Amino acid sequence: AQSVSQHNHHVILSEAASLELGCNYSYGGTVNLFWYVQYPGQHLQLLLKYFSGDPLVKGIKGFEAEFIKSKFSFNLRKPSVQWSDTAEYFCAVTMNRDDKIIFGKGTRLHILP
Amino acid sequence: EPEVTQTPSHQVTQMGQEVILRCVPISNHLYFYWYRQILGQKVEFLVSFYNNEISEKSEIFDDQFSVERPDGSNFTLKIRSTKLEDSAMYFCASSDYGTYNEQFFGPGTRLTVL
């Protein structure tokens, strides 16, 4: 079955550290890729998305992600994190023209001030 | 900024009781979804709804579940006879163009079945 794996369940960093959260999916066909973020007490919101074109996509708040098709990966990066980035991050995919989102288990990111 | 709203934020019910979770999608959106997240597990797709009918449903969405758009603004998820394992956070989402557009999520309803 199609699935999304996030390698880190809980990450703790200091402010200004660089961030990379891993995400891999298992599906050989066309995918659309997403990173969602959920700040404490708030809605799930879209951080960035990849549908086609440049595999390096930039999102809100200085985040970016790179789609590497050969590795079935879509890792999330930020060069310098801030305390306000403390949140849970979800990698997600849709397959072919299907619109149901398949989520990873999430990574809880905690930034120390 | 328009947003998806959900009520109630927390529902506690006894096993075997019926519950209705309510969602108000963004007003010009045409595609509606329910997802759920059992504590400590992934967010899982339940059902998608377009043009007043279910477009797709997961294995989780059995005969105990139903969805409805009773008027032009609400989108509801009904669980006819709740089980302990239905305890989860239920998220509603909506989008305007289905596959290639962003789904906007509501804040969720936490359902606790005792």
PDB file of C-alpha atoms in Angstrom:
ATOM      1  CA  ALA A   1       0.000   0.000   0.000  1.00  0.00           C
ATOM      2  CA  GLN A   2       1.101   3.549  -0.621  1.00  0.00           C
ATOM      3  CA  SER A   3       2.695   5.157   2.418  1.00  0.00           C
ATOM      4  CA  VAL A   4       4.660   8.137   3.630  1.00  0.00           C
ATOM      5  CA  SER A   5       7.523   7.793   6.097  1.00  0.00           C
ATOM      6  CA  GLN A   6       8.940  10.554   8.211  1.00  0.00           C
ATOM      7  CA  HIS A   7      12.240   9.600   9.727  1.00  0.00           C
ATOM      8  CA  ASN A   8      12.226  11.744  12.831  1.00  0.00           C
ATOM      9  CA  HIS A   9       9.372  11.728  15.310  1.00  0.00           C
ATOM     10  CA  HIS A  10      10.785  14.376  17.615  1.00  0.00           C
ATOM     11  CA  VAL A  11      13.520  16.900  16.824  1.00  0.00           C
ATOM     12  CA  ILE A  12      14.984  19.418  19.243  1.00  0.00           C
ATOM     13  CA  LEU A  13      17.143  22.249  17.931  1.00  0.00           C
ATOM     14  CA  SER A  14      18.497  25.534  19.158  1.00  0.00           C
ATOM     15  CA  GLU A  15      17.557  28.767  17.441  1.00  0.00           C
ATOM     16  CA  ALA A  16      19.625  29.521  14.321  1.00  0.00           C
ATOM     17  CA  ALA A  17      20.385  25.838  13.759  1.00  0.00           C
ATOM     18  CA  SER A  18      19.721  24.374  10.337  1.00  0.00           C
ATOM     19  CA  LEU A  19      16.840  21.997   9.886  1.00  0.00           C
ATOM     20  CA  GLU A  20      16.249  19.054   7.630  1.00  0.00           C
ATOM     21  CA  LEU A  21      13.266  16.760   8.100  1.00  0.00           C
ATOM     22  CA  GLY A  22      13.243  13.597   6.061  1.00  0.00           C
ATOM     23  CA  CYS A  23      10.276  12.269   4.124  1.00  0.00           C
ATOM     24  CA  ASN A  24      10.013   9.279   1.809  1.00  0.00           C
ATOM     25  CA  TYR A  25       7.006   7.913   0.011  1.00  0.00           C
ATOM     26  CA  SER A  26       6.299   4.588  -1.579  1.00  0.00           C
ATOM     27  CA  TYR A  27       4.574   4.899  -4.927  1.00  0.00           C
ATOM     28  CA  GLY A  28       5.993   4.532  -8.405  1.00  0.00           C
ATOM     29  CA  GLY A  29       3.572   6.754 -10.273  1.00  0.00           C
ATOM     30  CA  THR A  30       2.901  10.461 -10.418  1.00  0.00           C
ATOM     31  CA  VAL A  31       2.748  12.166  -7.048  1.00  0.00           C
ATOM     32  CA  ASN A  32       1.945  15.565  -5.672  1.00  0.00           C
ATOM     33  CA  LEU A  33       3.856  16.336  -2.497  1.00  0.00           C
ATOM     34  CA  PHE A  34       3.086  18.543   0.457  1.00  0.00           C
ATOM     35  CA  TRP A  35       4.393  19.650   3.788  1.00  0.00           C
ATOM     36  CA  TYR A  36       1.794  20.761   6.303  1.00  0.00           C
ATOM     37  CA  VAL A  37       2.504  22.417   9.627  1.00  0.00           C
ATOM     38  CA  GLN A  38       0.415  22.529  12.766  1.00  0.00           C
ATOM     39  CA  TYR A  39       1.404  25.185  15.275  1.00  0.00           C
ATOM     40  CA  PRO A  40       0.293  24.566  18.861  1.00  0.00           C
ATOM     41  CA  GLY A  41      -3.472  25.029  19.111  1.00  0.00           C
ATOM     42  CA  GLN A  42      -3.882  25.900  15.456  1.00  0.00           C
ATOM     43  CA  HIS A  43      -5.135  24.363  12.196  1.00  0.00           C
ATOM     44  CA  LEU A  44      -3.124  22.244   9.827  1.00  0.00           C
ATOM     45  CA  GLN A  45      -1.814  24.664   7.241  1.00  0.00           C
ATOM     46  CA  LEU A  46       0.089  24.212   4.021  1.00  0.00           C
ATOM     47  CA  LEU A  47       3.787  25.048   4.182  1.00  0.00           C
ATOM     48  CA  LEU A  48       4.625  24.197   0.584  1.00  0.00           C
ATOM     49  CA  LYS A  49       3.665  21.913  -2.271  1.00  0.00           C
ATOM     50  CA  TYR A  50       5.161  20.299  -5.351  1.00  0.00           C
ATOM     51  CA  PHE A  51       3.069  19.393  -8.385  1.00  0.00           C
ATOM     52  CA  SER A  52       5.541  19.682 -11.274  1.00  0.00           C
ATOM     53  CA  GLY A  53       8.460  21.739 -12.579  1.00  0.00           C
ATOM     54  CA  ASP A  54      11.410  22.839 -10.474  1.00  0.00           C
ATOM     55  CA  PRO A  55      11.982  20.121  -7.868  1.00  0.00           C
ATOM     56  CA  LEU A  56      13.200  22.684  -5.365  1.00  0.00           C
ATOM     57  CA  VAL A  57      10.132  24.411  -3.991  1.00  0.00           C
ATOM     58  CA  LYS A  58      10.002  27.344  -1.647  1.00  0.00           C
ATOM     59  CA  GLY A  59       7.276  27.782   0.900  1.00  0.00           C
ATOM     60  CA  ILE A  60       6.249  30.196   3.569  1.00  0.00           C
ATOM     61  CA  LYS A  61       8.432  31.314   6.465  1.00  0.00           C
ATOM     62  CA  GLY A  62      11.727  30.477   4.745  1.00  0.00           C
ATOM     63  CA  PHE A  63      11.060  26.763   4.322  1.00  0.00           C
ATOM     64  CA  GLU A  64      11.981  24.843   1.194  1.00  0.00           C
ATOM     65  CA  ALA A  65      11.802  21.237   0.079  1.00  0.00           C
ATOM     66  CA  GLU A  66      13.481  19.238  -2.636  1.00  0.00           C
ATOM     67  CA  PHE A  67      11.776  16.486  -4.591  1.00  0.00           C
ATOM     68  CA  ILE A  68      14.266  13.764  -5.568  1.00  0.00           C
ATOM     69  CA  LYS A  69      12.315  11.343  -7.712  1.00  0.00           C
ATOM     70  CA  SER A  70      15.031   8.683  -7.787  1.00  0.00           C
ATOM     71  CA  LYS A  71      15.054   8.564  -3.995  1.00  0.00           C
ATOM     72  CA  PHE A  72      11.268   8.934  -3.549  1.00  0.00           C
ATOM     73  CA  SER A  73      12.083  11.729  -1.149  1.00  0.00           C
ATOM     74  CA  PHE A  74      10.770  15.186  -0.338  1.00  0.00           C
ATOM     75  CA  ASN A  75      12.857  16.539   2.518  1.00  0.00           C
ATOM     76  CA  LEU A  76      12.015  19.792   4.232  1.00  0.00           C
ATOM     77  CA  ARG A  77      14.766  22.297   5.004  1.00  0.00           C
ATOM     78  CA  LYS A  78      15.280  25.637   6.651  1.00  0.00           C
ATOM     79  CA  PRO A  79      18.741  27.179   7.002  1.00  0.00           C
ATOM     80  CA  SER A  80      18.120  28.917  10.312  1.00  0.00           C
ATOM     81  CA  VAL A  81      15.195  28.021  12.571  1.00  0.00           C
ATOM     82  CA  GLN A  82      13.423  30.318  14.973  1.00  0.00           C
ATOM     83  CA  TRP A  83      11.634  29.631  18.233  1.00  0.00           C
ATOM     84  CA  SER A  84       8.335  30.298  16.407  1.00  0.00           C
ATOM     85  CA  ASP A  85       8.972  27.263  14.187  1.00  0.00           C
ATOM     86  CA  THR A  86       8.071  25.012  17.102  1.00  0.00           C
ATOM     87  CA  ALA A  87       5.256  22.915  15.660  1.00  0.00           C
ATOM     88  CA  GLU A  88       4.387  19.528  14.232  1.00  0.00           C
ATOM     89  CA  TYR A  89       5.297  18.977  10.577  1.00  0.00           C
ATOM     90  CA  PHE A  90       3.519  16.518   8.311  1.00  0.00           C
ATOM     91  CA  CYS A  91       4.747  15.266   4.978  1.00  0.00           C
ATOM     92  CA  ALA A  92       1.923  14.200   2.672  1.00  0.00           C
ATOM     93  CA  VAL A  93       1.251  12.984  -0.858  1.00  0.00           C
ATOM     94  CA  THR A  94      -1.548  12.545  -3.316  1.00  0.00           C
ATOM     95  CA  MET A  95      -1.176   9.875  -5.993  1.00  0.00           C
ATOM     96  CA  ASN A  96      -1.946  10.398  -9.703  1.00  0.00           C
ATOM     97  CA  ARG A  97      -5.165  12.392  -9.965  1.00  0.00           C
ATOM     98  CA  ASP A  98      -6.481  11.171  -6.642  1.00  0.00           C
ATOM     99  CA  ASP A  99      -7.220  13.979  -4.218  1.00  0.00           C
ATOM    100  CA  LYS A 100      -7.119  12.052  -0.963  1.00  0.00           C
ATOM    101  CA  ILE A 101      -4.068  13.046   1.028  1.00  0.00           C
ATOM    102  CA  ILE A 102      -1.859  10.370   2.550  1.00  0.00           C
ATOM    103  CA  PHE A 103      -0.001  11.727   5.548  1.00  0.00           C
ATOM    104  CA  GLY A 104       3.157  10.732   7.339  1.00  0.00           C
ATOM    105  CA  LYS A 105       3.094  10.329  11.109  1.00  0.00           C
ATOM    106  CA  GLY A 106       4.469  13.794  11.692  1.00  0.00           C
ATOM    107  CA  THR A 107       7.618  15.223  13.225  1.00  0.00           C
ATOM    108  CA  ARG A 108       7.339  17.257  16.369  1.00  0.00           C
ATOM    109  CA  LEU A 109       9.901  20.077  16.208  1.00  0.00           C
ATOM    110  CA  HIS A 110      10.901  21.878  19.360  1.00  0.00           C
ATOM    111  CA  ILE A 111      13.134  24.943  19.083  1.00  0.00           C
ATOM    112  CA  LEU A 112      14.994  26.037  22.192  1.00  0.00           C
ATOM    113  CA  PRO A 113      15.230  29.815  22.616  1.00  0.00           C
TER     114      PRO A 113
ATOM    115  CA  GLU B   1      -9.046  35.270   5.654  1.00  0.00           C
ATOM    116  CA  PRO B   2     -11.710  32.601   5.054  1.00  0.00           C
ATOM    117  CA  GLU B   3     -11.294  29.432   7.059  1.00  0.00           C
ATOM    118  CA  VAL B   4     -12.903  26.075   7.702  1.00  0.00           C
ATOM    119  CA  THR B   5     -14.688  25.878  11.021  1.00  0.00           C
ATOM    120  CA  GLN B   6     -15.733  22.827  13.000  1.00  0.00           C
ATOM    121  CA  THR B   7     -18.076  22.266  15.913  1.00  0.00           C
ATOM    122  CA  PRO B   8     -17.909  21.122  18.599  1.00  0.00           C
ATOM    123  CA  SER B   9     -14.233  21.343  19.459  1.00  0.00           C
ATOM    124  CA  HIS B  10     -14.597  18.415  21.850  1.00  0.00           C
ATOM    125  CA  GLN B  11     -17.351  15.808  22.006  1.00  0.00           C
ATOM    126  CA  VAL B  12     -17.652  13.158  24.667  1.00  0.00           C
ATOM    127  CA  THR B  13     -20.101  10.339  24.102  1.00  0.00           C
ATOM    128  CA  GLN B  14     -20.989   6.901  25.378  1.00  0.00           C
ATOM    129  CA  MET B  15     -20.247   3.837  23.294  1.00  0.00           C
ATOM    130  CA  GLY B  16     -23.187   2.998  21.031  1.00  0.00           C
ATOM    131  CA  GLN B  17     -24.437   6.566  20.813  1.00  0.00           C
ATOM    132  CA  GLU B  18     -24.761   8.508  17.588  1.00  0.00           C
ATOM    133  CA  VAL B  19     -22.645  11.609  17.060  1.00  0.00           C
ATOM    134  CA  ILE B  20     -22.737  14.288  14.403  1.00  0.00           C
ATOM    135  CA  LEU B  21     -19.639  16.351  13.751  1.00  0.00           C
ATOM    136  CA  ARG B  22     -20.200  19.597  11.942  1.00  0.00           C
ATOM    137  CA  CYS B  23     -18.044  21.530   9.533  1.00  0.00           C
ATOM    138  CA  VAL B  24     -18.517  24.765   7.659  1.00  0.00           C
ATOM    139  CA  PRO B  25     -16.205  24.703   4.621  1.00  0.00           C
ATOM    140  CA  ILE B  26     -14.910  27.809   2.911  1.00  0.00           C
ATOM    141  CA  SER B  27     -17.863  29.290   1.067  1.00  0.00           C
ATOM    142  CA  ASN B  28     -16.808  28.966  -2.592  1.00  0.00           C
ATOM    143  CA  HIS B  29     -15.254  25.510  -2.197  1.00  0.00           C
ATOM    144  CA  LEU B  30     -16.782  22.512  -3.915  1.00  0.00           C
ATOM    145  CA  TYR B  31     -14.759  19.568  -2.616  1.00  0.00           C
ATOM    146  CA  PHE B  32     -15.067  18.392   0.964  1.00  0.00           C
ATOM    147  CA  TYR B  33     -13.170  15.862   3.011  1.00  0.00           C
ATOM    148  CA  TRP B  34     -13.042  14.207   6.399  1.00  0.00           C
ATOM    149  CA  TYR B  35      -9.850  12.887   7.942  1.00  0.00           C
ATOM    150  CA  ARG B  36      -9.155  11.533  11.382  1.00  0.00           C
ATOM    151  CA  GLN B  37      -6.140  11.133  13.633  1.00  0.00           C
ATOM    152  CA  ILE B  38      -6.120   8.593  16.421  1.00  0.00           C
ATOM    153  CA  LEU B  39      -3.802   9.708  19.199  1.00  0.00           C
ATOM    154  CA  GLY B  40      -0.202   8.972  18.303  1.00  0.00           C
ATOM    155  CA  GLN B  41      -1.046   7.817  14.791  1.00  0.00           C
ATOM    156  CA  LYS B  42      -1.165   9.292  11.292  1.00  0.00           C
ATOM    157  CA  VAL B  43      -3.827  11.564   9.921  1.00  0.00           C
ATOM    158  CA  GLU B  44      -5.972   9.190   7.829  1.00  0.00           C
ATOM    159  CA  PHE B  45      -8.339   9.924   4.970  1.00  0.00           C
ATOM    160  CA  LEU B  46     -11.961   8.955   5.570  1.00  0.00           C
ATOM    161  CA  VAL B  47     -14.059  10.313   2.723  1.00  0.00           C
ATOM    162  CA  SER B  48     -14.263  12.879  -0.050  1.00  0.00           C
ATOM    163  CA  PHE B  49     -17.482  14.513  -1.236  1.00  0.00           C
ATOM    164  CA  TYR B  50     -18.296  16.446  -4.376  1.00  0.00           C
ATOM    165  CA  ASN B  51     -21.488  17.422  -6.112  1.00  0.00           C
ATOM    166  CA  ASN B  52     -23.610  16.025  -3.287  1.00  0.00           C
ATOM    167  CA  GLU B  53     -22.164  12.572  -3.387  1.00  0.00           C
ATOM    168  CA  ILE B  54     -19.231  10.612  -2.035  1.00  0.00           C
ATOM    169  CA  SER B  55     -16.337  10.559  -4.513  1.00  0.00           C
ATOM    170  CA  GLU B  56     -14.108   8.224  -2.564  1.00  0.00           C
ATOM    171  CA  LYS B  57     -14.038   6.558   0.827  1.00  0.00           C
ATOM    172  CA  SER B  58     -11.476   4.592   2.752  1.00  0.00           C
ATOM    173  CA  GLU B  59     -11.809   1.194   4.377  1.00  0.00           C
ATOM    174  CA  ILE B  60     -12.345   2.959   7.682  1.00  0.00           C
ATOM    175  CA  PHE B  61     -15.514   4.593   6.354  1.00  0.00           C
ATOM    176  CA  ASP B  62     -17.869   1.673   6.894  1.00  0.00           C
ATOM    177  CA  ASP B  63     -21.655   1.582   7.202  1.00  0.00           C
ATOM    178  CA  GLN B  64     -21.494   3.262  10.599  1.00  0.00           C
ATOM    179  CA  PHE B  65     -20.294   6.463   8.951  1.00  0.00           C
ATOM    180  CA  SER B  66     -22.212   8.831   6.719  1.00  0.00           C
ATOM    181  CA  VAL B  67     -21.712  12.328   5.386  1.00  0.00           C
ATOM    182  CA  GLU B  68     -24.177  14.938   4.347  1.00  0.00           C
ATOM    183  CA  ARG B  69     -24.362  18.481   3.102  1.00  0.00           C
ATOM    184  CA  PRO B  70     -27.761  19.353   4.512  1.00  0.00           C
ATOM    185  CA  ASP B  71     -27.736  22.956   3.325  1.00  0.00           C
ATOM    186  CA  GLY B  72     -25.473  25.251   1.356  1.00  0.00           C
ATOM    187  CA  SER B  73     -22.986  25.758   4.154  1.00  0.00           C
ATOM    188  CA  ASN B  74     -22.655  22.764   6.472  1.00  0.00           C
ATOM    189  CA  PHE B  75     -20.912  19.441   5.887  1.00  0.00           C
ATOM    190  CA  THR B  76     -21.517  16.793   8.516  1.00  0.00           C
ATOM    191  CA  LEU B  77     -20.015  13.475   9.527  1.00  0.00           C
ATOM    192  CA  LYS B  78     -22.323  11.111  11.385  1.00  0.00           C
ATOM    193  CA  ILE B  79     -21.231   8.056  13.294  1.00  0.00           C
ATOM    194  CA  ARG B  80     -24.319   5.963  13.998  1.00  0.00           C
ATOM    195  CA  SER B  81     -23.132   3.765  16.834  1.00  0.00           C
ATOM    196  CA  THR B  82     -19.813   4.885  18.223  1.00  0.00           C
ATOM    197  CA  LYS B  83     -17.137   2.436  19.312  1.00  0.00           C
ATOM    198  CA  LEU B  84     -14.219   3.007  21.633  1.00  0.00           C
ATOM    199  CA  GLU B  85     -11.858   2.914  18.655  1.00  0.00           C
ATOM    200  CA  ASP B  86     -13.653   5.855  17.065  1.00  0.00           C
ATOM    201  CA  SER B  87     -11.997   8.106  19.634  1.00  0.00           C
ATOM    202  CA  ALA B  88      -9.833  10.439  17.568  1.00  0.00           C
ATOM    203  CA  MET B  89      -9.416  13.960  16.274  1.00  0.00           C
ATOM    204  CA  TYR B  90     -11.613  14.462  13.212  1.00  0.00           C
ATOM    205  CA  PHE B  91     -10.558  17.062  10.655  1.00  0.00           C
ATOM    206  CA  CYS B  92     -12.712  18.534   7.950  1.00  0.00           C
ATOM    207  CA  ALA B  93     -11.092  20.019   4.850  1.00  0.00           C
ATOM    208  CA  SER B  94     -12.268  21.755   1.713  1.00  0.00           C
ATOM    209  CA  SER B  95     -10.800  22.800  -1.608  1.00  0.00           C
ATOM    210  CA  ASP B  96     -11.976  24.613  -4.703  1.00  0.00           C
ATOM    211  CA  TYR B  97     -10.540  22.545  -7.535  1.00  0.00           C
ATOM    212  CA  GLY B  98     -10.068  19.063  -6.095  1.00  0.00           C
ATOM    213  CA  THR B  99      -6.894  17.276  -7.086  1.00  0.00           C
ATOM    214  CA  TYR B 100      -4.593  20.137  -7.915  1.00  0.00           C
ATOM    215  CA  ASN B 101      -5.520  22.552  -5.242  1.00  0.00           C
ATOM    216  CA  GLU B 102      -4.759  22.992  -1.627  1.00  0.00           C
ATOM    217  CA  GLN B 103      -7.048  21.475   0.933  1.00  0.00           C
ATOM    218  CA  PHE B 104      -7.792  23.847   3.790  1.00  0.00           C
ATOM    219  CA  PHE B 105      -8.215  22.149   7.123  1.00  0.00           C
ATOM    220  CA  GLY B 106     -10.425  22.986  10.054  1.00  0.00           C
ATOM    221  CA  PRO B 107      -9.206  22.954  13.659  1.00  0.00           C
ATOM    222  CA  GLY B 108     -10.624  19.504  14.317  1.00  0.00           C
ATOM    223  CA  THR B 109     -13.150  17.953  16.689  1.00  0.00           C
ATOM    224  CA  ARG B 110     -11.778  15.732  19.406  1.00  0.00           C
ATOM    225  CA  LEU B 111     -14.171  12.806  19.850  1.00  0.00           C
ATOM    226  CA  THR B 112     -13.896  10.789  23.040  1.00  0.00           C
ATOM    227  CA  VAL B 113     -15.947   7.608  23.260  1.00  0.00           C
ATOM    228  CA  LEU B 114     -16.352   6.206  26.763  1.00  0.00           C
TER     229      LEU B 114
END
